[in-house]
XYZ file of C-alpha atoms in Angstrom:
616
model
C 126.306 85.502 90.610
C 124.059 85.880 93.536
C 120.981 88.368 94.271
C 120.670 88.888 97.828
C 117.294 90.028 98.961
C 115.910 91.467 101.789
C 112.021 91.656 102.780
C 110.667 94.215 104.984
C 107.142 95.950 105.647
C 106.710 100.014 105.195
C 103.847 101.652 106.070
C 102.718 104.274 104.276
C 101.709 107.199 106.609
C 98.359 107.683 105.384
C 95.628 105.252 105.055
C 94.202 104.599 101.581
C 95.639 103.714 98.162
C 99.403 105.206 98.252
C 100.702 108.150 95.777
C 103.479 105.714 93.650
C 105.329 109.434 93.692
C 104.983 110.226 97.293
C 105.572 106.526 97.899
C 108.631 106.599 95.839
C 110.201 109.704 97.759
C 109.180 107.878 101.073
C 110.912 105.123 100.132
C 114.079 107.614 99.325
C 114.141 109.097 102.395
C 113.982 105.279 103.936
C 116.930 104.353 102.003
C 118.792 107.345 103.398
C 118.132 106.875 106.663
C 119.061 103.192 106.076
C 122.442 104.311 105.149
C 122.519 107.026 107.948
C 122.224 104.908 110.409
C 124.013 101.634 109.792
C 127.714 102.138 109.044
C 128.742 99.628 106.661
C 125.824 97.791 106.220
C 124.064 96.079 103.660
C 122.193 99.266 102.475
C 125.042 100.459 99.759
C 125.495 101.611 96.471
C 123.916 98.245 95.408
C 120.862 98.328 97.275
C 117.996 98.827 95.191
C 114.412 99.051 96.645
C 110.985 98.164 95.523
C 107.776 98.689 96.872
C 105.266 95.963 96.292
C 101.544 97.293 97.042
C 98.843 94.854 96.460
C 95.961 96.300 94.305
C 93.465 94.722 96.767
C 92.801 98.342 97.670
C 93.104 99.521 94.448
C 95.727 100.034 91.389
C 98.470 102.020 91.557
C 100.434 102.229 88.529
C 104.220 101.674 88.673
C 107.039 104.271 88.507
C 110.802 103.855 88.904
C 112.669 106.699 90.313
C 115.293 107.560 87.953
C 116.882 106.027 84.968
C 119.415 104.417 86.345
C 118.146 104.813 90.243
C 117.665 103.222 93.772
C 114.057 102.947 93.857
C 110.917 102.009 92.131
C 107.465 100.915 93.073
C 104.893 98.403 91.591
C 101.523 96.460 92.168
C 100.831 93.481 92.541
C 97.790 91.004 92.128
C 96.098 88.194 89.910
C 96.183 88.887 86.206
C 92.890 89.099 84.353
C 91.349 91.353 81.470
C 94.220 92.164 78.910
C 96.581 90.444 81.405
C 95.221 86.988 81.080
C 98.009 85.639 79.468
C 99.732 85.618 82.767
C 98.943 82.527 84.474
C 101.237 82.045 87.418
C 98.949 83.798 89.522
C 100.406 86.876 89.971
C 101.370 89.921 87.807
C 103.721 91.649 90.339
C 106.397 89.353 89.090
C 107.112 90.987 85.418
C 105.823 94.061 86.481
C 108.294 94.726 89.286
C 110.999 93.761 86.719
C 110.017 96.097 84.401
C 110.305 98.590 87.573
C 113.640 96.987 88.746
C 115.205 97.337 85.370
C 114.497 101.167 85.144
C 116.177 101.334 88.223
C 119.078 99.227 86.318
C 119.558 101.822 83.430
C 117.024 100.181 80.944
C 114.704 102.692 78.734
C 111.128 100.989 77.414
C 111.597 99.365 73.999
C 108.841 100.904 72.380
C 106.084 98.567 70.975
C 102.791 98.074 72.393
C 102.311 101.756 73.234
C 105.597 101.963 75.284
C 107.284 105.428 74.471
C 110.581 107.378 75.758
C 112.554 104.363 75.030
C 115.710 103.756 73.004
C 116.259 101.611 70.147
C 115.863 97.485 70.195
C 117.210 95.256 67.783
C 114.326 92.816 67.021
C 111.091 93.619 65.132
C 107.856 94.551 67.259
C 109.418 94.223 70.321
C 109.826 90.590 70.269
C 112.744 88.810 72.335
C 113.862 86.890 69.421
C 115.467 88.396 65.769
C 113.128 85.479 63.454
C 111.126 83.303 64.500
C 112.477 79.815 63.466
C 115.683 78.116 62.133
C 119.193 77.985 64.227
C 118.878 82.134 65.248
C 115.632 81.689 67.183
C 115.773 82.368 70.653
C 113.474 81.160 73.137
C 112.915 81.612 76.708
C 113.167 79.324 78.882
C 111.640 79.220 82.848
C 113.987 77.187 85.203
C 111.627 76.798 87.783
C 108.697 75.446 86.049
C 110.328 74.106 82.523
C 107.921 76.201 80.339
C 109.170 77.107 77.129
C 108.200 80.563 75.569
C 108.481 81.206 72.152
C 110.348 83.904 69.815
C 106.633 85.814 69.417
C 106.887 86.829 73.131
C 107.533 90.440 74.143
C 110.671 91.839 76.115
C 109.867 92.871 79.365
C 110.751 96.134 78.522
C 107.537 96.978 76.217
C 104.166 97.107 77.203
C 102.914 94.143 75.321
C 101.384 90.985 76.779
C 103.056 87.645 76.908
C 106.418 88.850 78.119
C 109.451 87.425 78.769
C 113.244 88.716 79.212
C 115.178 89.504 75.796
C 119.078 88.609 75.609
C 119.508 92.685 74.812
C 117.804 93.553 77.950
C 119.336 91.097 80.198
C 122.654 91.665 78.754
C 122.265 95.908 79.482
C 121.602 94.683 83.141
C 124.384 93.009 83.072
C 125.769 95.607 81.864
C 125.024 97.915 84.544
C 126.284 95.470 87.577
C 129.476 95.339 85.926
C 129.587 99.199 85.679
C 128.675 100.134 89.516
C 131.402 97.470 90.748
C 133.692 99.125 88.324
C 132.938 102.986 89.048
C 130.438 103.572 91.254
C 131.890 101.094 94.344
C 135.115 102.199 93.912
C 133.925 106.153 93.853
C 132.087 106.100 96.810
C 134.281 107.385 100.217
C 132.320 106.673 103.168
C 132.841 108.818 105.908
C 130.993 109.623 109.359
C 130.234 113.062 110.228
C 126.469 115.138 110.286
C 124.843 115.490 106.671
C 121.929 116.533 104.886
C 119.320 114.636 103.800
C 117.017 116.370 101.287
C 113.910 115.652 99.106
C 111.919 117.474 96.879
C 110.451 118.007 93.684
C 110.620 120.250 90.504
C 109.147 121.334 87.591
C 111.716 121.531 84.565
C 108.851 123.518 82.087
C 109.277 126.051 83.929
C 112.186 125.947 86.103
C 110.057 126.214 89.777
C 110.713 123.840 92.638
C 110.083 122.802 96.374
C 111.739 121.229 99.064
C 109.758 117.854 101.069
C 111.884 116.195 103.569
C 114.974 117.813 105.499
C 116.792 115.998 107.935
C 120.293 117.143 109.800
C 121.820 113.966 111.536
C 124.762 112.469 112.427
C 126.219 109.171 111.106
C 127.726 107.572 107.436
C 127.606 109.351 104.668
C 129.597 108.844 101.044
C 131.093 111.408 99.073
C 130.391 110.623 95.366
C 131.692 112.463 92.672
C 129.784 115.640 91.292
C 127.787 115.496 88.325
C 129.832 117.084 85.281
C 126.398 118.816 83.632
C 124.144 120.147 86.326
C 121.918 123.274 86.005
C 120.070 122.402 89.586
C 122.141 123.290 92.905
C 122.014 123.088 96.557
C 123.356 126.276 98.369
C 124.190 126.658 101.732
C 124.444 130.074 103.162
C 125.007 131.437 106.883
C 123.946 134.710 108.154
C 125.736 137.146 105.981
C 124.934 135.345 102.732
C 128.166 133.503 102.285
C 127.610 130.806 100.398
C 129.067 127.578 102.380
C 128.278 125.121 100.253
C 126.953 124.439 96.462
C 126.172 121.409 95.725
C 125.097 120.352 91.923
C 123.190 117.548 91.435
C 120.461 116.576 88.518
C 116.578 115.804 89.868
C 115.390 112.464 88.213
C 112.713 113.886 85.793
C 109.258 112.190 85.847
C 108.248 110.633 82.279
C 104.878 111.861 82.038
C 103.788 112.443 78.671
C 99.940 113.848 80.099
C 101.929 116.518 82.562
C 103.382 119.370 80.639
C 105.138 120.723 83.623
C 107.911 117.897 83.132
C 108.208 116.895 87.035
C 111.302 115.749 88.708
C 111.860 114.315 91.562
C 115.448 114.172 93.943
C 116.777 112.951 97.127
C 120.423 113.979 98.295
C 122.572 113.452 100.591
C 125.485 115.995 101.303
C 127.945 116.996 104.165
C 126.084 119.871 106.742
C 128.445 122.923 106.970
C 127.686 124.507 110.592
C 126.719 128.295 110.784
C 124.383 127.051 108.003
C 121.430 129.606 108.331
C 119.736 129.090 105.405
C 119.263 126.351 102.785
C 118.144 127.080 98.708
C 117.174 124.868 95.853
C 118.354 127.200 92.628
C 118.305 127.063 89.374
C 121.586 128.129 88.069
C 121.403 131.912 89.773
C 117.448 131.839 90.776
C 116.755 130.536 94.339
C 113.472 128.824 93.151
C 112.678 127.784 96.826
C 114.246 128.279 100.103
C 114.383 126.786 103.958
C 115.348 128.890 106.738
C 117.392 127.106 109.624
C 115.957 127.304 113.382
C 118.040 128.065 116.487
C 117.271 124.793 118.150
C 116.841 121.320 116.593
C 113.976 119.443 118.403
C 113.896 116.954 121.132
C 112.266 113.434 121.624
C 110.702 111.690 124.158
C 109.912 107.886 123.521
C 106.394 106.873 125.915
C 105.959 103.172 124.996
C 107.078 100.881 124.488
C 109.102 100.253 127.683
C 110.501 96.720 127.331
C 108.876 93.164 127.609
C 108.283 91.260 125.110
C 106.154 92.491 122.124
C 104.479 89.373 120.909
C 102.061 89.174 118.455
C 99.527 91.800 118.386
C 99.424 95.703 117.173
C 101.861 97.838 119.074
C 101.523 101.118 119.252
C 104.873 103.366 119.238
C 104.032 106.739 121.537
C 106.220 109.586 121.496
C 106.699 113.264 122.317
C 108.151 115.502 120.707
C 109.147 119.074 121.798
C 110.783 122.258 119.729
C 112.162 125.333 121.312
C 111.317 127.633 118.594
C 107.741 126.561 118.225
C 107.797 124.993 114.932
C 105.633 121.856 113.774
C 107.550 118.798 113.705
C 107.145 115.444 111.003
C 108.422 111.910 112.383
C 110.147 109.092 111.173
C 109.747 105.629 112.726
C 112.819 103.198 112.281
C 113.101 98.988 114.030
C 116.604 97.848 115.214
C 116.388 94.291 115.850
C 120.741 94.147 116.536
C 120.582 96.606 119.748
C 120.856 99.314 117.405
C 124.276 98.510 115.261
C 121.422 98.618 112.249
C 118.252 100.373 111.441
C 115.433 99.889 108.849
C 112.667 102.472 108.942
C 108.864 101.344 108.908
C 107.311 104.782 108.475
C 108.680 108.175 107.606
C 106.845 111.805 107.308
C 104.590 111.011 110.467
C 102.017 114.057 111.670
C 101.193 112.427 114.940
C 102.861 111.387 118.207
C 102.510 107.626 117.575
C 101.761 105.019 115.130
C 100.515 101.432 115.101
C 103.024 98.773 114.341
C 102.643 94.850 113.678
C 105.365 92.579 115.460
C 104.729 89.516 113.207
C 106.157 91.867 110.142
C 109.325 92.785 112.126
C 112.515 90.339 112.338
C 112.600 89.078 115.765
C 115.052 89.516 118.441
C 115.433 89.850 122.120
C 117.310 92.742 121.731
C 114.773 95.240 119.726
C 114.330 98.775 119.746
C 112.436 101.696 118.064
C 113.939 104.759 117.074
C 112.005 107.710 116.337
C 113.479 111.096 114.314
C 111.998 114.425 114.652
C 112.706 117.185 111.965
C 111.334 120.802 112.331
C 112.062 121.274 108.789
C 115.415 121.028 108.763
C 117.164 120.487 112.399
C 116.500 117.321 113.225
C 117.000 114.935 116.760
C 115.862 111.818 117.568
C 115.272 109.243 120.460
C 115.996 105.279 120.931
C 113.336 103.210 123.048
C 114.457 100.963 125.565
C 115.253 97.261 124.563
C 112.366 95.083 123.818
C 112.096 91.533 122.571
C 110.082 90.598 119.334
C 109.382 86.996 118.794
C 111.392 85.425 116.013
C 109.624 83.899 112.598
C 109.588 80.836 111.238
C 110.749 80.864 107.850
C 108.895 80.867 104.797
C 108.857 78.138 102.094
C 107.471 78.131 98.121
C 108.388 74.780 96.985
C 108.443 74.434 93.305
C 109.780 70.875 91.802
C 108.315 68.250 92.265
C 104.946 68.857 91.233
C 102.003 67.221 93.139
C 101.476 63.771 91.927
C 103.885 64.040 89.380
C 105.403 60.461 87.778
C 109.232 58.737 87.406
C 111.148 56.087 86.149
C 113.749 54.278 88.951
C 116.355 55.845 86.277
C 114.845 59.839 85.691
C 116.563 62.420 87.245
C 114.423 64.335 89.695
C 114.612 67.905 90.573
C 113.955 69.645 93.751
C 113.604 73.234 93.978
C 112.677 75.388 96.620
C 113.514 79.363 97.903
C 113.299 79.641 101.619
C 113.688 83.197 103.379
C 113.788 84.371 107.364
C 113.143 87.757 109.065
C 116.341 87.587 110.714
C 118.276 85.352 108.495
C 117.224 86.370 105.201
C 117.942 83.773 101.855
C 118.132 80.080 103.297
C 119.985 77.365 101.004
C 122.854 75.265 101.141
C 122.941 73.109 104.726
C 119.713 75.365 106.007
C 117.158 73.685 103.223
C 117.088 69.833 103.660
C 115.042 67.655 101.390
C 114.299 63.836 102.250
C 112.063 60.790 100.617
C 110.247 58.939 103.523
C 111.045 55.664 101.701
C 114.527 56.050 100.779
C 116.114 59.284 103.437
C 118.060 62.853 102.918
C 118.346 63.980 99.338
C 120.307 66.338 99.463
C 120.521 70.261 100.155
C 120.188 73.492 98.778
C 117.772 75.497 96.764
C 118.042 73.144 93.658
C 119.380 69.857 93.548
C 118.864 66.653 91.443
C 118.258 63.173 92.897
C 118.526 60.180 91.011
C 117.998 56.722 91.557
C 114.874 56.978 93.260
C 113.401 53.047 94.204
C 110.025 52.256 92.926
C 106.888 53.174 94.493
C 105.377 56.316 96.483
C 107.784 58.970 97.766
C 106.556 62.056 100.071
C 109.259 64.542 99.282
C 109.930 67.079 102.098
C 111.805 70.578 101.741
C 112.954 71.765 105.282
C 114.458 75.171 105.861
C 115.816 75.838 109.027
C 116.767 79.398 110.532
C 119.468 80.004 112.720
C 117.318 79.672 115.984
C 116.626 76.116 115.022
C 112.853 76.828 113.559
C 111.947 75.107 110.930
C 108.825 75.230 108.510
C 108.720 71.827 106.291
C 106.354 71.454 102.604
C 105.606 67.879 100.528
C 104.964 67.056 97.327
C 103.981 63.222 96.548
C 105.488 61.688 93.809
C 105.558 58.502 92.102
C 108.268 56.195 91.228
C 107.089 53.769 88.016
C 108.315 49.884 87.709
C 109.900 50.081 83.843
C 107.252 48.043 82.889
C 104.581 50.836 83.582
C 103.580 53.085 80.955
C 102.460 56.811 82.317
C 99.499 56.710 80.212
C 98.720 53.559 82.033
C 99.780 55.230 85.491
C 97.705 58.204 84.710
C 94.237 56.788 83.488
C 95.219 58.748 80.049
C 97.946 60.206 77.512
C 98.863 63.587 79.372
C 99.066 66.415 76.723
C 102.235 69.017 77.311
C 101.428 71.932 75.096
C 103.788 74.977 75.171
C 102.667 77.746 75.404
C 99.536 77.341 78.011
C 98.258 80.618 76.862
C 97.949 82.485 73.375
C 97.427 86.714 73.586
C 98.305 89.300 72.166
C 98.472 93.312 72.323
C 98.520 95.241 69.535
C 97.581 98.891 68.225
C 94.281 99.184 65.991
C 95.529 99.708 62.406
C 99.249 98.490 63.006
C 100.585 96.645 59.614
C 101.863 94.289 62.267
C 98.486 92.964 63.187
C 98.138 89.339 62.504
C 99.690 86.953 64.802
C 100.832 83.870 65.181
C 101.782 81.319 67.799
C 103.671 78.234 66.490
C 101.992 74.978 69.524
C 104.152 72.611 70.634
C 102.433 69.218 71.991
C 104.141 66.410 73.961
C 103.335 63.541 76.084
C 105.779 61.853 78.416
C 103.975 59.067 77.286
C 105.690 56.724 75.094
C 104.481 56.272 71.473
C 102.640 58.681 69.367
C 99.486 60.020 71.391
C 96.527 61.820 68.938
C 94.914 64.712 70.264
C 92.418 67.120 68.790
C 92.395 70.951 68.918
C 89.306 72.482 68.753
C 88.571 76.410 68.537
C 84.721 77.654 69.101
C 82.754 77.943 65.797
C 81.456 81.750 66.212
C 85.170 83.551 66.913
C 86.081 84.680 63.413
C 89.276 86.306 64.367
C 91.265 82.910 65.746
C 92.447 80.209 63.716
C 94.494 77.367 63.689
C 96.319 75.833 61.134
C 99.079 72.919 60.160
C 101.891 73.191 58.444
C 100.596 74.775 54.966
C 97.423 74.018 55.208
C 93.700 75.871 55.405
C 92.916 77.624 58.365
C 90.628 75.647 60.033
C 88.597 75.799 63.923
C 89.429 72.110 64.353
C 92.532 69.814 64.027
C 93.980 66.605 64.589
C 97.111 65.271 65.030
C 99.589 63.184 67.164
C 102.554 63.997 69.226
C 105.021 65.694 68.732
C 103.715 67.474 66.138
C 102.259 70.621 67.354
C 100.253 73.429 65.021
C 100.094 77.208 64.626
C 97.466 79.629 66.034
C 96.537 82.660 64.058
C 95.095 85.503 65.677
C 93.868 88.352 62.891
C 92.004 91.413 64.297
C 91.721 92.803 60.826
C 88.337 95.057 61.125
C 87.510 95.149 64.867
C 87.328 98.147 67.132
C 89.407 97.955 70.457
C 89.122 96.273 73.348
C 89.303 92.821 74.619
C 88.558 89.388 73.290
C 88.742 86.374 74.790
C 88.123 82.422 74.071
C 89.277 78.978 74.841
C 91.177 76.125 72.446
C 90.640 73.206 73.655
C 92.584 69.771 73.011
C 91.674 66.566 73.405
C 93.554 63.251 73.939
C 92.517 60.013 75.341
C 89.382 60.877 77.234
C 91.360 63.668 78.952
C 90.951 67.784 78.041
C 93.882 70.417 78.181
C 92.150 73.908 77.734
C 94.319 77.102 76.541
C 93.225 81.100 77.286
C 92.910 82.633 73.795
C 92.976 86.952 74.222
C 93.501 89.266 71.981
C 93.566 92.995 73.560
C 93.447 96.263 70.823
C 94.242 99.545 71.837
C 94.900 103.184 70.303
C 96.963 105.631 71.642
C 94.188 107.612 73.724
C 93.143 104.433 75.576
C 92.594 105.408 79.102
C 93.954 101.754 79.870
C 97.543 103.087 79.194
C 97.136 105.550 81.584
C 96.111 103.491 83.885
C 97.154 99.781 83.790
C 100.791 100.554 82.333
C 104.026 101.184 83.904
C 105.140 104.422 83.623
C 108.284 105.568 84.081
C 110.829 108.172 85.672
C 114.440 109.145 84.608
């Protein structure tokens, strides 16, 4: 019933637009170390992580690492081009769930140019089985109240105007129940010194390398072996005695432009001392190979020292010292408990330090850095002395009630907010107060519903409030109407509702599928039956809107709440993107809609590009 979620900053260790694969095994390696390092924490079996890189640098497409994994990445950024049917301001937020629910088990449903998927049970992807009477099925956004209709697109394909499908939030469902059921109970966690390996193959044609290799001490879990696997990890010592074999099965990249067939994989196993040398084979064949040094290498932590970090760049300094001469790669990782937990901010680090920012670690006066040194396999590591970091403020989106939105003394209002601390995490319950300055405390928690409200202007405050007693507040004004007052009165206007605020769609040139259409729903909290006109511009032949059985027509009337149906027919044009407005009409105020229609063919460069690809 609950999704607890943790924010943190990584930085990737070289400057410019990040490799989603590199990023991806970075982010591995952090989630080992995670679990390394902090017995019993919250980094388990149900930790998932996703890396959110904004695309103000530039895009980089989405993988997920593994089908079902631990990790996927994303961008984020404001929608445009054949995105603009997105209109929350952000894309990252159905984009990282397409991400998230690779890493749940889910294949693509494929529609829209979405392949290496598995079969879905309603027709071109949509998330409903028809598209009126008792078996439609709508979705429904409990934050904002929209309404999306049976055309939209699972999540899962790569169309535009998507929303969740019952199928695919049932399989995620699915897969919760199934790691509390097997996985939880499978997992042994012991503490002892393991291995920590990354690396990637090629299954085409059966060649590999190992990336990362760590040796350290601290919690492990034993989890059972899988019962098909042609890849192995062998341990030998000096007189080629095999130690250890470990089987495991490299998360293969979905690629369809690389015919090598990549695959990534990050393990963690028990270290068998006398260990001399390491190999990644393929069934007999030793396809790569890491030879283990006399001497794992030391650390030296320079600065910081102690005091108090405050605001501005830090820069970690370290040496770092190997008595067999070999090059050495860091990892940086923040404690902000005295050590008891770790989170890493950077890992596969060439130099001796590395610029961090205090305002994106959780504060504490009890802080420290820890910094790991591999020489390819031996690793040893180093913890700085205490520091203190100042702690944050908590952060507040506040989304019901809207800005200058209107009641009756009798309407339920809701209040919604999501708070979250550095150090705290998720605030709700007693931590996120909301008040009226005219009639006191509302009540508490994320979501709650007032009623009774008295007549006249409200400021509404949310206030969350960490455990260190700070406190960041946000208001919305709202008014209260006498039952006398009409809102068309109160608003200078009949205020049109229409559902959905955009119309687009995706489609392949030549599919049999092409023509769309978008039944309009249009309200008015007004009461009585307000007209309104819907207008479409003259010169775009391939929109059209029509009512009930009628002719397809660029303009019509009507009155609420009777709504219409937009057609969108691409019959005859070449791909790309094309775009217009519909415009309604009511009372001397205008509602306008995005109309986009984006056509593609299976060699569009834009797939490549813009689409999430995936890994299993």
């Amino acid at each position: 019933a609950n999704l607890n979620v943790t924010r943190r900053t990584y930085d990737y260790p070289t400057t410019g637009l990040p490799n989603v694969d590199t990023l991806n095994q970075n982010l591995n390696v952090a989630w080992l170390l995670n679990r390394i390092f902090s017995f019993m924490s919250s980094t388990s079996s149900r930790t998932f992580f996703y890396g959110i890189v904004d695309d103000g640098g530039g895009f980089m497409r989405g993988k997920a690492l593994g089908i079902p994994g631990r990790v996927s990445s994303g961008p984020t950024g404001t929608p445009g081009g054949s995105w603009a049917w997105d209109t929350d301001g952000s894309y990252g937020d159905w984009y990282g769930g397409h991400e998230i629910a690779h890493s749940l088990g889910r294949f693509h449903a494929e529609f829209c140019g979405a392949g290496g998927g598995s079969s879905y049970p309603h027709p071109n992807g949509r998330i409903s089985p028809t598209l009126t009477g008792n078996t439609a099925i709508y979705g429904f956004n409990i934050g904002t109240r929209a309404i999306y209709p049976p055309e939209w697109r699972d999540v899962m394909t790569y169309c535009n105007n998507q929303w969740i499908s019952k199928f695919t939030y049932e399989g995620m469902h699915q897969r919760f129940v199934a790691i509390d059921a097997t996985q939880l109970a499978d997992v042994e966690l012991q503490q002892g010194t393991f291995l920590l390996l990354t690396g990637r193959v090629e299954l085409a044609n059966g060649t590999g390398t190992f990336n990362e290799i760590h040796v350290l001490d601290g919690t492990g879990e034993t989890t059972p072996t899988p019962g098909e696997a042609d890849w192995r990890l062998v341990l030998l010592n000096s007189s080629n005695v095999v130690l250890a074999n470990y089987p495991f099965n490299p998360a293969k990249v979905e690629d369809d432009d690389d015919p090598a067939e990549p695959a990534l994989f990050a393990e963690m196993v028990p270290w068998q001392p006398g260990t001399t040398r390491i190999e990644l084979r393929l069934g007999t064949t030793v396809v790569d190979q890491r030879a283990v040094s006399a001497n794992a290498p030391t650390v030296t932590i320079l600065a910081p020292t102690g005091g108090n970090l405050g605001d501005t760049l830090t820069t970690v300094r370290w040496t770092g010292n190997d008595a067999d001469g070999d090059s050495l790669r860091y990892a940086l990782l923040y404690s902000y408990d005295n050590g008891a937990t770790w989170t890493t901010i950077a890992s596969d680090i060439a130099a001796t330090e590395f610029v961090v920012d205090p305002r994106t670690l959780p504060g504490s006066p009890s802080s420290r850095f820890r910094v790991i040194a591999t020489d390819g396999v031996l690793s040893g590591f180093a913890d700085s002395a205490p520091f203190s970091v100042p702690n944050k403020v908590p952060t507040l989106d506040l989304t019901e009630p809207s800005q200058n939105a209107f009641y009756y003394p009798a309407q339920p209002v809701s209040l919604a907010a999501t708070a979250y601390d550095l150090e705290d995490g998720e605030l709700d319950g007693a931590a996120l107060q909301w008040a009226s300055d005219r009639d006191g405390p509302l009540g508490t928690g994320s979501v709650t519903i007032t009623f009774g409200l008295s007549t006249g202007t409200h400021v509404i405050s949310a206030t969350a409030t960490d455990s260190a007693s700070n406190s960041t507040t946000v208001t919305r004004t709202i008014r209260v109407l006498p039952v006398s007052t009409s809102l068309d009165a109160a608003q200078g206007g009949a205020q049109l509702a229409v559902a959905p605020d955009v119309i687009s769609m995706q489609e392949l040139v030549g599919s049999p599928s092409q023509v769309f259409t978008v039944t309009t729903s249009v309200l008015s909290d007004a009461p009585g039956d307000i007209a309104w006109t819907a207008t479409l511009p003259a010169d775009v032949p391939w929109v059209r809107l029509q009512s009930g059985n009628g002719p397809l027509s660029t303009t019509l009337t009507g009155s609420t709440p009777a709504g219409f149906t937009v057609i969108l027919n691409p019959s005859g044009l070449a791909e790309g993107s094309y775009n217009t407005t519909l415009t309604l009409t009511s009372s001397g105020t205008t509602r306008t809609l995005p109309v986009n229609m984006n056509l593609y063919t299976l060699e569009d460069e834009r797939l490549k590009i813009f689409l999430p690809l995936v890994r299993r």
